[in-house]
């Protein structure tokens, strides 16, 4: 690693450089090994991990259940650090080898759904919930949902990666992505000054997509001390919105599903039943 690197004419992969996630990065797609995915008893089978992209979907599923919809699901753990996303079964559900991925076995033939934004829209349409019916509000929800899908890679893959995960602290990269992360937070802050939720008065999948990233960053739950570094206190409206969403019981449950770090009492590696939140958290069944 140096600051006088001159790119060769044709790039070639090197040995892992020690950065977190370096061991799972590959320049090619497709499976690395044969492995079928488990299938549980419910029509909806989720294969995921509690990163912000995974949490979007488990928050929606828990909100649907809380609202009385029959959205029971099995959530299976995909350990991306161990390469589970490159198993043949997973790749058949998501050829992009990234969590979250969903199978809907109530469809004939069973339907695969990948990309977290697509999963949110699929479930919101399937159950007729959390996507406003009013065309103006629905358009606004879609605007913000797609805003999140395009913006969060700069927060996670850009800011988060270089601030926390990169093996060296590169001032140029940290400055570049901090600038963008703060600009995005200001976009949200200005919008939320006049709106309770992203699509107006109605809590929607746009909030569920944005909160796990930006809501958790301003609350100090993502990327170490990023909230201090980003001076997150100045985004008052984002804080107000973030706190309101964090207080929802379904959100509290959703962020526990497929979680493998932090307090074992807040980790539910696999979720197959509503009672699992009481009976099967990792403090009760172990973390081995
Ligand atoms: N645009 C995708 C991004 C998904 C994504 O980046 N997932 C990450 C975890 S947050 C992942 O599975 N990474 C594994 C890998 O890159 O091999 C989505 O929203 O579903």
mmCIF file of C-alpha atoms and ligand atoms in Angstrom:
data_model
loop_
_atom_site.group_PDB
_atom_site.id
_atom_site.type_symbol
_atom_site.label_atom_id
_atom_site.label_comp_id
_atom_site.label_asym_id
_atom_site.label_seq_id
_atom_site.Cartn_x
_atom_site.Cartn_y
_atom_site.Cartn_z
ATOM 1 C CA UNK A 1 0.000 0.000 0.000
ATOM 2 C CA UNK A 2 1.563 3.330 -1.002
ATOM 3 C CA UNK A 3 0.661 6.775 -2.337
ATOM 4 C CA UNK A 4 2.828 6.385 -5.454
ATOM 5 C CA UNK A 5 0.826 3.527 -7.007
ATOM 6 C CA UNK A 6 0.699 3.558 -10.788
ATOM 7 C CA UNK A 7 -2.077 1.309 -12.103
ATOM 8 C CA UNK A 8 -0.809 -1.348 -14.550
ATOM 9 C CA UNK A 9 -2.324 -1.517 -18.046
ATOM 10 C CA UNK A 10 -4.436 -4.534 -17.100
ATOM 11 C CA UNK A 11 -5.468 -5.041 -13.466
ATOM 12 C CA UNK A 12 -4.830 -8.434 -11.864
ATOM 13 C CA UNK A 13 -6.014 -9.626 -8.436
ATOM 14 C CA UNK A 14 -3.496 -9.670 -5.574
ATOM 15 C CA UNK A 15 -3.364 -11.638 -2.347
ATOM 16 C CA UNK A 16 -5.910 -10.391 0.246
ATOM 17 C CA UNK A 17 -4.645 -7.033 1.537
ATOM 18 C CA UNK A 18 -5.758 -7.435 5.143
ATOM 19 C CA UNK A 19 -8.771 -5.146 4.893
ATOM 20 C CA UNK A 20 -11.934 -6.446 6.515
ATOM 21 C CA UNK A 21 -13.999 -8.266 3.864
ATOM 22 C CA UNK A 22 -10.899 -8.677 1.642
ATOM 23 C CA UNK A 23 -11.162 -12.443 2.007
ATOM 24 C CA UNK A 24 -14.668 -12.542 0.466
ATOM 25 C CA UNK A 25 -14.014 -10.106 -2.383
ATOM 26 C CA UNK A 26 -13.680 -11.789 -5.775
ATOM 27 C CA UNK A 27 -13.459 -10.387 -9.308
ATOM 28 C CA UNK A 28 -15.882 -13.011 -10.631
ATOM 29 C CA UNK A 29 -19.485 -14.029 -9.910
ATOM 30 C CA UNK A 30 -21.093 -17.453 -9.575
ATOM 31 C CA UNK A 31 -20.983 -20.184 -6.924
ATOM 32 C CA UNK A 32 -17.788 -21.449 -5.293
ATOM 33 C CA UNK A 33 -19.328 -24.611 -3.829
ATOM 34 C CA UNK A 34 -22.447 -26.802 -3.880
ATOM 35 C CA UNK A 35 -24.797 -26.169 -1.012
ATOM 36 C CA UNK A 36 -28.579 -26.334 -0.886
ATOM 37 C CA UNK A 37 -30.448 -23.794 1.208
ATOM 38 C CA UNK A 38 -32.600 -24.970 4.112
ATOM 39 C CA UNK A 39 -36.386 -24.546 3.751
ATOM 40 C CA UNK A 40 -38.627 -24.118 6.783
ATOM 41 C CA UNK A 41 -42.366 -24.402 7.314
ATOM 42 C CA UNK A 42 -43.547 -20.930 6.272
ATOM 43 C CA UNK A 43 -44.212 -19.707 2.691
ATOM 44 C CA UNK A 44 -41.633 -16.913 3.100
ATOM 45 C CA UNK A 45 -38.024 -18.050 3.410
ATOM 46 C CA UNK A 46 -35.474 -15.329 4.093
ATOM 47 C CA UNK A 47 -31.721 -15.852 3.724
ATOM 48 C CA UNK A 48 -29.942 -12.947 5.351
ATOM 49 C CA UNK A 49 -27.711 -11.321 7.945
ATOM 50 C CA UNK A 50 -28.472 -8.341 10.210
ATOM 51 C CA UNK A 51 -26.533 -5.730 8.267
ATOM 52 C CA UNK A 52 -28.580 -2.601 7.488
ATOM 53 C CA UNK A 53 -29.585 -4.135 4.131
ATOM 54 C CA UNK A 54 -30.775 -7.279 5.892
ATOM 55 C CA UNK A 55 -32.508 -5.371 8.691
ATOM 56 C CA UNK A 56 -34.713 -3.486 6.226
ATOM 57 C CA UNK A 57 -36.497 -6.708 5.348
ATOM 58 C CA UNK A 58 -36.808 -8.173 8.850
ATOM 59 C CA UNK A 59 -38.170 -4.831 10.073
ATOM 60 C CA UNK A 60 -40.844 -4.945 7.348
ATOM 61 C CA UNK A 61 -41.734 -8.575 8.101
ATOM 62 C CA UNK A 62 -42.049 -7.826 11.822
ATOM 63 C CA UNK A 63 -44.124 -4.691 11.066
ATOM 64 C CA UNK A 64 -46.441 -6.769 8.864
ATOM 65 C CA UNK A 65 -46.886 -9.336 11.646
ATOM 66 C CA UNK A 66 -47.425 -6.570 14.228
ATOM 67 C CA UNK A 67 -50.117 -5.112 11.955
ATOM 68 C CA UNK A 68 -51.896 -8.486 11.862
ATOM 69 C CA UNK A 69 -50.870 -9.755 8.409
ATOM 70 C CA UNK A 70 -50.027 -13.417 7.908
ATOM 71 C CA UNK A 71 -46.393 -12.743 7.080
ATOM 72 C CA UNK A 72 -44.851 -15.538 9.146
ATOM 73 C CA UNK A 73 -41.393 -16.358 7.885
ATOM 74 C CA UNK A 74 -38.292 -18.433 8.446
ATOM 75 C CA UNK A 75 -35.085 -16.401 8.546
ATOM 76 C CA UNK A 76 -31.900 -18.359 7.914
ATOM 77 C CA UNK A 77 -28.444 -17.047 8.689
ATOM 78 C CA UNK A 78 -26.067 -16.356 5.818
ATOM 79 C CA UNK A 79 -22.598 -15.715 7.200
ATOM 80 C CA UNK A 80 -21.091 -13.527 4.490
ATOM 81 C CA UNK A 81 -17.651 -13.523 6.161
ATOM 82 C CA UNK A 82 -17.587 -17.293 5.727
ATOM 83 C CA UNK A 83 -18.684 -17.197 2.068
ATOM 84 C CA UNK A 84 -22.222 -18.631 2.507
ATOM 85 C CA UNK A 85 -23.418 -16.228 -0.205
ATOM 86 C CA UNK A 86 -21.345 -18.179 -2.755
ATOM 87 C CA UNK A 87 -23.096 -21.524 -2.149
ATOM 88 C CA UNK A 88 -24.984 -22.837 -5.199
ATOM 89 C CA UNK A 89 -28.375 -22.667 -3.453
ATOM 90 C CA UNK A 90 -27.890 -19.034 -2.461
ATOM 91 C CA UNK A 91 -26.626 -18.025 -5.902
ATOM 92 C CA UNK A 92 -29.756 -19.585 -7.429
ATOM 93 C CA UNK A 93 -31.849 -17.211 -5.290
ATOM 94 C CA UNK A 94 -29.565 -14.210 -5.780
ATOM 95 C CA UNK A 95 -27.085 -14.385 -8.678
ATOM 96 C CA UNK A 96 -25.455 -11.275 -7.178
ATOM 97 C CA UNK A 97 -24.373 -13.243 -4.049
ATOM 98 C CA UNK A 98 -25.502 -10.645 -1.540
ATOM 99 C CA UNK A 99 -27.929 -10.725 1.345
ATOM 100 C CA UNK A 100 -30.870 -10.288 1.707
ATOM 101 C CA UNK A 101 -32.561 -12.874 -0.542
ATOM 102 C CA UNK A 102 -36.122 -14.170 -0.285
ATOM 103 C CA UNK A 103 -38.062 -17.141 -1.639
ATOM 104 C CA UNK A 104 -41.846 -16.982 -1.746
ATOM 105 C CA UNK A 105 -43.094 -20.572 -1.762
ATOM 106 C CA UNK A 106 -46.731 -19.467 -1.902
ATOM 107 C CA UNK A 107 -46.178 -18.649 -5.596
ATOM 108 C CA UNK A 108 -46.219 -21.360 -8.281
ATOM 109 C CA UNK A 109 -43.472 -21.976 -9.113
ATOM 110 C CA UNK A 110 -41.791 -20.560 -5.985
ATOM 111 C CA UNK A 111 -40.565 -17.052 -6.685
ATOM 112 C CA UNK A 112 -37.143 -15.630 -5.888
ATOM 113 C CA UNK A 113 -36.771 -11.998 -4.833
ATOM 114 C CA UNK A 114 -33.403 -10.283 -4.465
ATOM 115 C CA UNK A 115 -32.175 -6.706 -3.925
ATOM 116 C CA UNK A 116 -33.508 -5.314 -0.648
ATOM 117 C CA UNK A 117 -35.517 -2.572 -2.398
ATOM 118 C CA UNK A 118 -37.212 -5.120 -4.635
ATOM 119 C CA UNK A 119 -37.999 -7.315 -1.596
ATOM 120 C CA UNK A 120 -39.551 -4.359 0.242
ATOM 121 C CA UNK A 121 -41.760 -3.455 -2.721
ATOM 122 C CA UNK A 122 -42.666 -7.130 -3.298
ATOM 123 C CA UNK A 123 -43.805 -7.640 0.295
ATOM 124 C CA UNK A 124 -45.540 -4.258 0.554
ATOM 125 C CA UNK A 125 -47.537 -5.058 -2.608
ATOM 126 C CA UNK A 126 -48.203 -8.669 -1.599
ATOM 127 C CA UNK A 127 -49.754 -7.624 1.713
ATOM 128 C CA UNK A 128 -51.064 -4.204 0.634
ATOM 129 C CA UNK A 129 -49.307 -2.392 3.440
ATOM 130 C CA UNK A 130 -46.607 0.206 4.165
ATOM 131 C CA UNK A 131 -46.748 1.636 0.639
ATOM 132 C CA UNK A 132 -49.206 4.547 0.535
ATOM 133 C CA UNK A 133 -52.259 4.117 -1.720
ATOM 134 C CA UNK A 134 -52.496 7.822 -2.502
ATOM 135 C CA UNK A 135 -50.562 8.233 -5.786
ATOM 136 C CA UNK A 136 -48.657 11.330 -4.655
ATOM 137 C CA UNK A 137 -47.546 9.746 -1.375
ATOM 138 C CA UNK A 138 -46.763 6.452 -3.112
ATOM 139 C CA UNK A 139 -44.544 8.257 -5.621
ATOM 140 C CA UNK A 140 -42.792 10.045 -2.774
ATOM 141 C CA UNK A 141 -42.214 6.722 -0.979
ATOM 142 C CA UNK A 142 -40.727 5.273 -4.166
ATOM 143 C CA UNK A 143 -38.573 8.387 -4.674
ATOM 144 C CA UNK A 144 -37.018 7.950 -1.256
ATOM 145 C CA UNK A 145 -36.736 4.194 -1.517
ATOM 146 C CA UNK A 146 -34.737 4.524 -4.727
ATOM 147 C CA UNK A 147 -32.789 7.422 -3.223
ATOM 148 C CA UNK A 148 -31.697 5.052 -0.475
ATOM 149 C CA UNK A 149 -30.718 2.285 -2.887
ATOM 150 C CA UNK A 150 -28.496 4.705 -4.810
ATOM 151 C CA UNK A 151 -27.128 6.654 -1.848
ATOM 152 C CA UNK A 152 -26.317 4.096 0.855
ATOM 153 C CA UNK A 153 -23.379 2.540 -1.019
ATOM 154 C CA UNK A 154 -21.596 5.886 -0.533
ATOM 155 C CA UNK A 155 -22.360 5.755 3.193
ATOM 156 C CA UNK A 156 -21.513 2.060 3.668
ATOM 157 C CA UNK A 157 -19.103 1.101 0.898
ATOM 158 C CA UNK A 158 -17.545 4.571 0.859
ATOM 159 C CA UNK A 159 -17.610 6.301 4.245
ATOM 160 C CA UNK A 160 -18.024 3.242 6.473
ATOM 161 C CA UNK A 161 -15.437 1.238 4.582
ATOM 162 C CA UNK A 162 -12.689 3.835 4.651
ATOM 163 C CA UNK A 163 -13.485 5.210 8.147
ATOM 164 C CA UNK A 164 -13.654 1.780 9.838
ATOM 165 C CA UNK A 165 -12.715 -1.227 7.712
ATOM 166 C CA UNK A 166 -9.842 -0.249 5.403
ATOM 167 C CA UNK A 167 -6.464 -1.515 6.666
ATOM 168 C CA UNK A 168 -5.002 2.014 6.427
ATOM 169 C CA UNK A 169 -6.645 5.374 7.066
ATOM 170 C CA UNK A 170 -6.565 7.203 3.733
ATOM 171 C CA UNK A 171 -7.331 10.887 4.289
ATOM 172 C CA UNK A 172 -8.363 11.501 0.682
ATOM 173 C CA UNK A 173 -10.926 8.671 0.722
ATOM 174 C CA UNK A 174 -12.256 9.513 4.202
ATOM 175 C CA UNK A 175 -12.634 13.192 3.260
ATOM 176 C CA UNK A 176 -14.362 12.372 -0.005
ATOM 177 C CA UNK A 177 -16.945 10.035 1.522
ATOM 178 C CA UNK A 178 -17.427 12.045 4.717
ATOM 179 C CA UNK A 179 -18.336 15.014 2.531
ATOM 180 C CA UNK A 180 -20.927 12.876 0.729
ATOM 181 C CA UNK A 181 -22.269 11.206 3.894
ATOM 182 C CA UNK A 182 -22.807 14.626 5.488
ATOM 183 C CA UNK A 183 -24.453 15.953 2.325
ATOM 184 C CA UNK A 184 -26.852 12.986 2.338
ATOM 185 C CA UNK A 185 -27.658 13.507 6.024
ATOM 186 C CA UNK A 186 -28.428 17.141 5.228
ATOM 187 C CA UNK A 187 -30.742 16.039 2.391
ATOM 188 C CA UNK A 188 -32.663 13.923 4.902
ATOM 189 C CA UNK A 189 -32.575 16.614 7.589
ATOM 190 C CA UNK A 190 -34.095 19.226 5.307
ATOM 191 C CA UNK A 191 -36.808 16.843 4.111
ATOM 192 C CA UNK A 192 -37.677 15.690 7.617
ATOM 193 C CA UNK A 193 -37.974 19.290 8.817
ATOM 194 C CA UNK A 194 -41.395 19.383 7.165
ATOM 195 C CA UNK A 195 -42.321 15.705 7.139
ATOM 196 C CA UNK A 196 -42.931 13.273 9.985
ATOM 197 C CA UNK A 197 -41.879 10.330 7.805
ATOM 198 C CA UNK A 198 -40.149 10.073 4.437
ATOM 199 C CA UNK A 199 -43.406 9.887 2.433
ATOM 200 C CA UNK A 200 -45.232 12.397 4.638
ATOM 201 C CA UNK A 201 -47.607 11.376 7.429
ATOM 202 C CA UNK A 202 -47.516 7.657 6.624
ATOM 203 C CA UNK A 203 -44.725 5.369 7.857
ATOM 204 C CA UNK A 204 -43.645 3.340 4.818
ATOM 205 C CA UNK A 205 -41.036 1.057 3.307
ATOM 206 C CA UNK A 206 -39.026 4.211 2.487
ATOM 207 C CA UNK A 207 -38.480 4.735 6.236
ATOM 208 C CA UNK A 208 -37.688 1.038 6.693
ATOM 209 C CA UNK A 209 -35.035 1.246 3.971
ATOM 210 C CA UNK A 210 -33.411 4.480 5.156
ATOM 211 C CA UNK A 211 -33.540 4.028 8.944
ATOM 212 C CA UNK A 212 -31.163 1.034 9.271
ATOM 213 C CA UNK A 213 -28.456 3.102 7.551
ATOM 214 C CA UNK A 214 -28.917 6.786 8.317
ATOM 215 C CA UNK A 215 -31.091 6.413 11.426
ATOM 216 C CA UNK A 216 -28.567 4.100 13.056
ATOM 217 C CA UNK A 217 -25.603 6.255 12.049
ATOM 218 C CA UNK A 218 -27.018 9.356 13.766
ATOM 219 C CA UNK A 219 -27.931 7.236 16.809
ATOM 220 C CA UNK A 220 -24.302 6.098 17.131
ATOM 221 C CA UNK A 221 -25.063 2.470 16.281
ATOM 222 C CA UNK A 222 -23.036 2.143 13.077
ATOM 223 C CA UNK A 223 -19.340 2.495 12.259
ATOM 224 C CA UNK A 224 -17.802 3.005 15.695
ATOM 225 C CA UNK A 225 -17.707 6.667 16.657
ATOM 226 C CA UNK A 226 -19.065 7.844 13.310
ATOM 227 C CA UNK A 227 -21.878 9.846 14.944
ATOM 228 C CA UNK A 228 -19.285 12.030 16.658
ATOM 229 C CA UNK A 229 -17.042 12.213 13.586
ATOM 230 C CA UNK A 230 -19.996 13.286 11.410
ATOM 231 C CA UNK A 231 -21.241 15.717 14.084
ATOM 232 C CA UNK A 232 -24.574 13.901 13.850
ATOM 233 C CA UNK A 233 -26.204 16.051 16.557
ATOM 234 C CA UNK A 234 -26.672 18.844 14.024
ATOM 235 C CA UNK A 235 -29.119 16.710 12.018
ATOM 236 C CA UNK A 236 -31.889 17.319 14.529
ATOM 237 C CA UNK A 237 -34.783 16.253 12.338
ATOM 238 C CA UNK A 238 -33.034 13.012 11.394
ATOM 239 C CA UNK A 239 -32.499 12.336 15.113
ATOM 240 C CA UNK A 240 -36.172 12.987 15.909
ATOM 241 C CA UNK A 241 -37.296 10.653 13.081
ATOM 242 C CA UNK A 242 -34.690 8.047 14.004
ATOM 243 C CA UNK A 243 -35.779 8.000 17.669
ATOM 244 C CA UNK A 244 -39.452 7.638 16.738
ATOM 245 C CA UNK A 245 -38.749 4.655 14.492
ATOM 246 C CA UNK A 246 -36.323 3.033 16.964
ATOM 247 C CA UNK A 247 -39.096 3.028 19.585
ATOM 248 C CA UNK A 248 -41.374 0.812 17.438
ATOM 249 C CA UNK A 249 -41.573 -2.728 18.884
ATOM 250 C CA UNK A 250 -41.410 -4.317 15.415
ATOM 251 C CA UNK A 251 -38.203 -2.435 14.671
ATOM 252 C CA UNK A 252 -36.724 -3.648 17.954
ATOM 253 C CA UNK A 253 -37.474 -7.226 16.919
ATOM 254 C CA UNK A 254 -36.514 -6.788 13.254
ATOM 255 C CA UNK A 255 -32.971 -5.665 14.032
ATOM 256 C CA UNK A 256 -32.366 -8.764 16.195
ATOM 257 C CA UNK A 257 -33.048 -11.276 13.443
ATOM 258 C CA UNK A 258 -29.911 -12.881 11.928
ATOM 259 C CA UNK A 259 -27.745 -10.729 14.211
ATOM 260 C CA UNK A 260 -24.418 -12.297 15.160
ATOM 261 C CA UNK A 261 -22.671 -9.533 17.098
ATOM 262 C CA UNK A 262 -23.186 -7.477 20.238
ATOM 263 C CA UNK A 263 -25.237 -8.524 23.261
ATOM 264 C CA UNK A 264 -26.263 -12.218 22.903
ATOM 265 C CA UNK A 265 -29.700 -11.351 24.372
ATOM 266 C CA UNK A 266 -30.251 -9.174 21.289
ATOM 267 C CA UNK A 267 -29.144 -11.813 18.795
ATOM 268 C CA UNK A 268 -31.562 -14.215 17.105
ATOM 269 C CA UNK A 269 -29.461 -16.098 14.596
ATOM 270 C CA UNK A 270 -32.450 -17.893 13.088
ATOM 271 C CA UNK A 271 -36.073 -16.899 13.349
ATOM 272 C CA UNK A 272 -38.829 -19.449 12.728
ATOM 273 C CA UNK A 273 -41.584 -18.390 15.104
ATOM 274 C CA UNK A 274 -42.771 -15.297 16.975
ATOM 275 C CA UNK A 275 -41.890 -17.021 20.266
ATOM 276 C CA UNK A 276 -38.216 -17.211 19.217
ATOM 277 C CA UNK A 277 -37.687 -13.643 20.468
ATOM 278 C CA UNK A 278 -38.505 -14.876 23.984
ATOM 279 C CA UNK A 279 -37.091 -18.388 23.863
ATOM 280 C CA UNK A 280 -34.293 -18.679 21.322
ATOM 281 C CA UNK A 281 -32.046 -15.629 21.581
ATOM 282 C CA UNK A 282 -28.358 -16.534 21.756
ATOM 283 C CA UNK A 283 -28.043 -15.814 25.493
ATOM 284 C CA UNK A 284 -30.485 -18.742 25.919
ATOM 285 C CA UNK A 285 -29.198 -21.180 23.308
ATOM 286 C CA UNK A 286 -25.513 -20.251 23.099
ATOM 287 C CA UNK A 287 -23.269 -18.599 20.553
ATOM 288 C CA UNK A 288 -21.281 -21.618 19.374
HETATM 289 N N1 LIG B 1 -28.007 -3.577 -3.338
HETATM 290 C C1 LIG B 1 -28.005 -4.754 -2.497
HETATM 291 C C2 LIG B 1 -26.806 -4.694 -1.600
HETATM 292 C C3 LIG B 1 -26.726 -5.905 -0.715
HETATM 293 C C4 LIG B 1 -25.384 -5.997 -0.028
HETATM 294 O O1 LIG B 1 -24.463 -5.211 -0.289
HETATM 295 N N2 LIG B 1 -25.258 -6.968 0.869
HETATM 296 C C5 LIG B 1 -23.990 -7.193 1.536
HETATM 297 C C6 LIG B 1 -24.167 -7.109 3.039
HETATM 298 S S1 LIG B 1 -24.800 -5.531 3.509
HETATM 299 C C7 LIG B 1 -23.455 -8.575 1.212
HETATM 300 O O2 LIG B 1 -24.203 -9.522 1.159
HETATM 301 N N3 LIG B 1 -22.149 -8.683 0.984
HETATM 302 C C8 LIG B 1 -21.528 -9.946 0.706
HETATM 303 C C9 LIG B 1 -20.522 -9.842 -0.399
HETATM 304 O O3 LIG B 1 -20.330 -8.749 -0.938
HETATM 305 O O4 LIG B 1 -19.933 -10.865 -0.735
HETATM 306 C C10 LIG B 1 -29.299 -4.805 -1.690
HETATM 307 O O5 LIG B 1 -29.755 -3.738 -1.268
HETATM 308 O O6 LIG B 1 -29.849 -5.903 -1.494
#
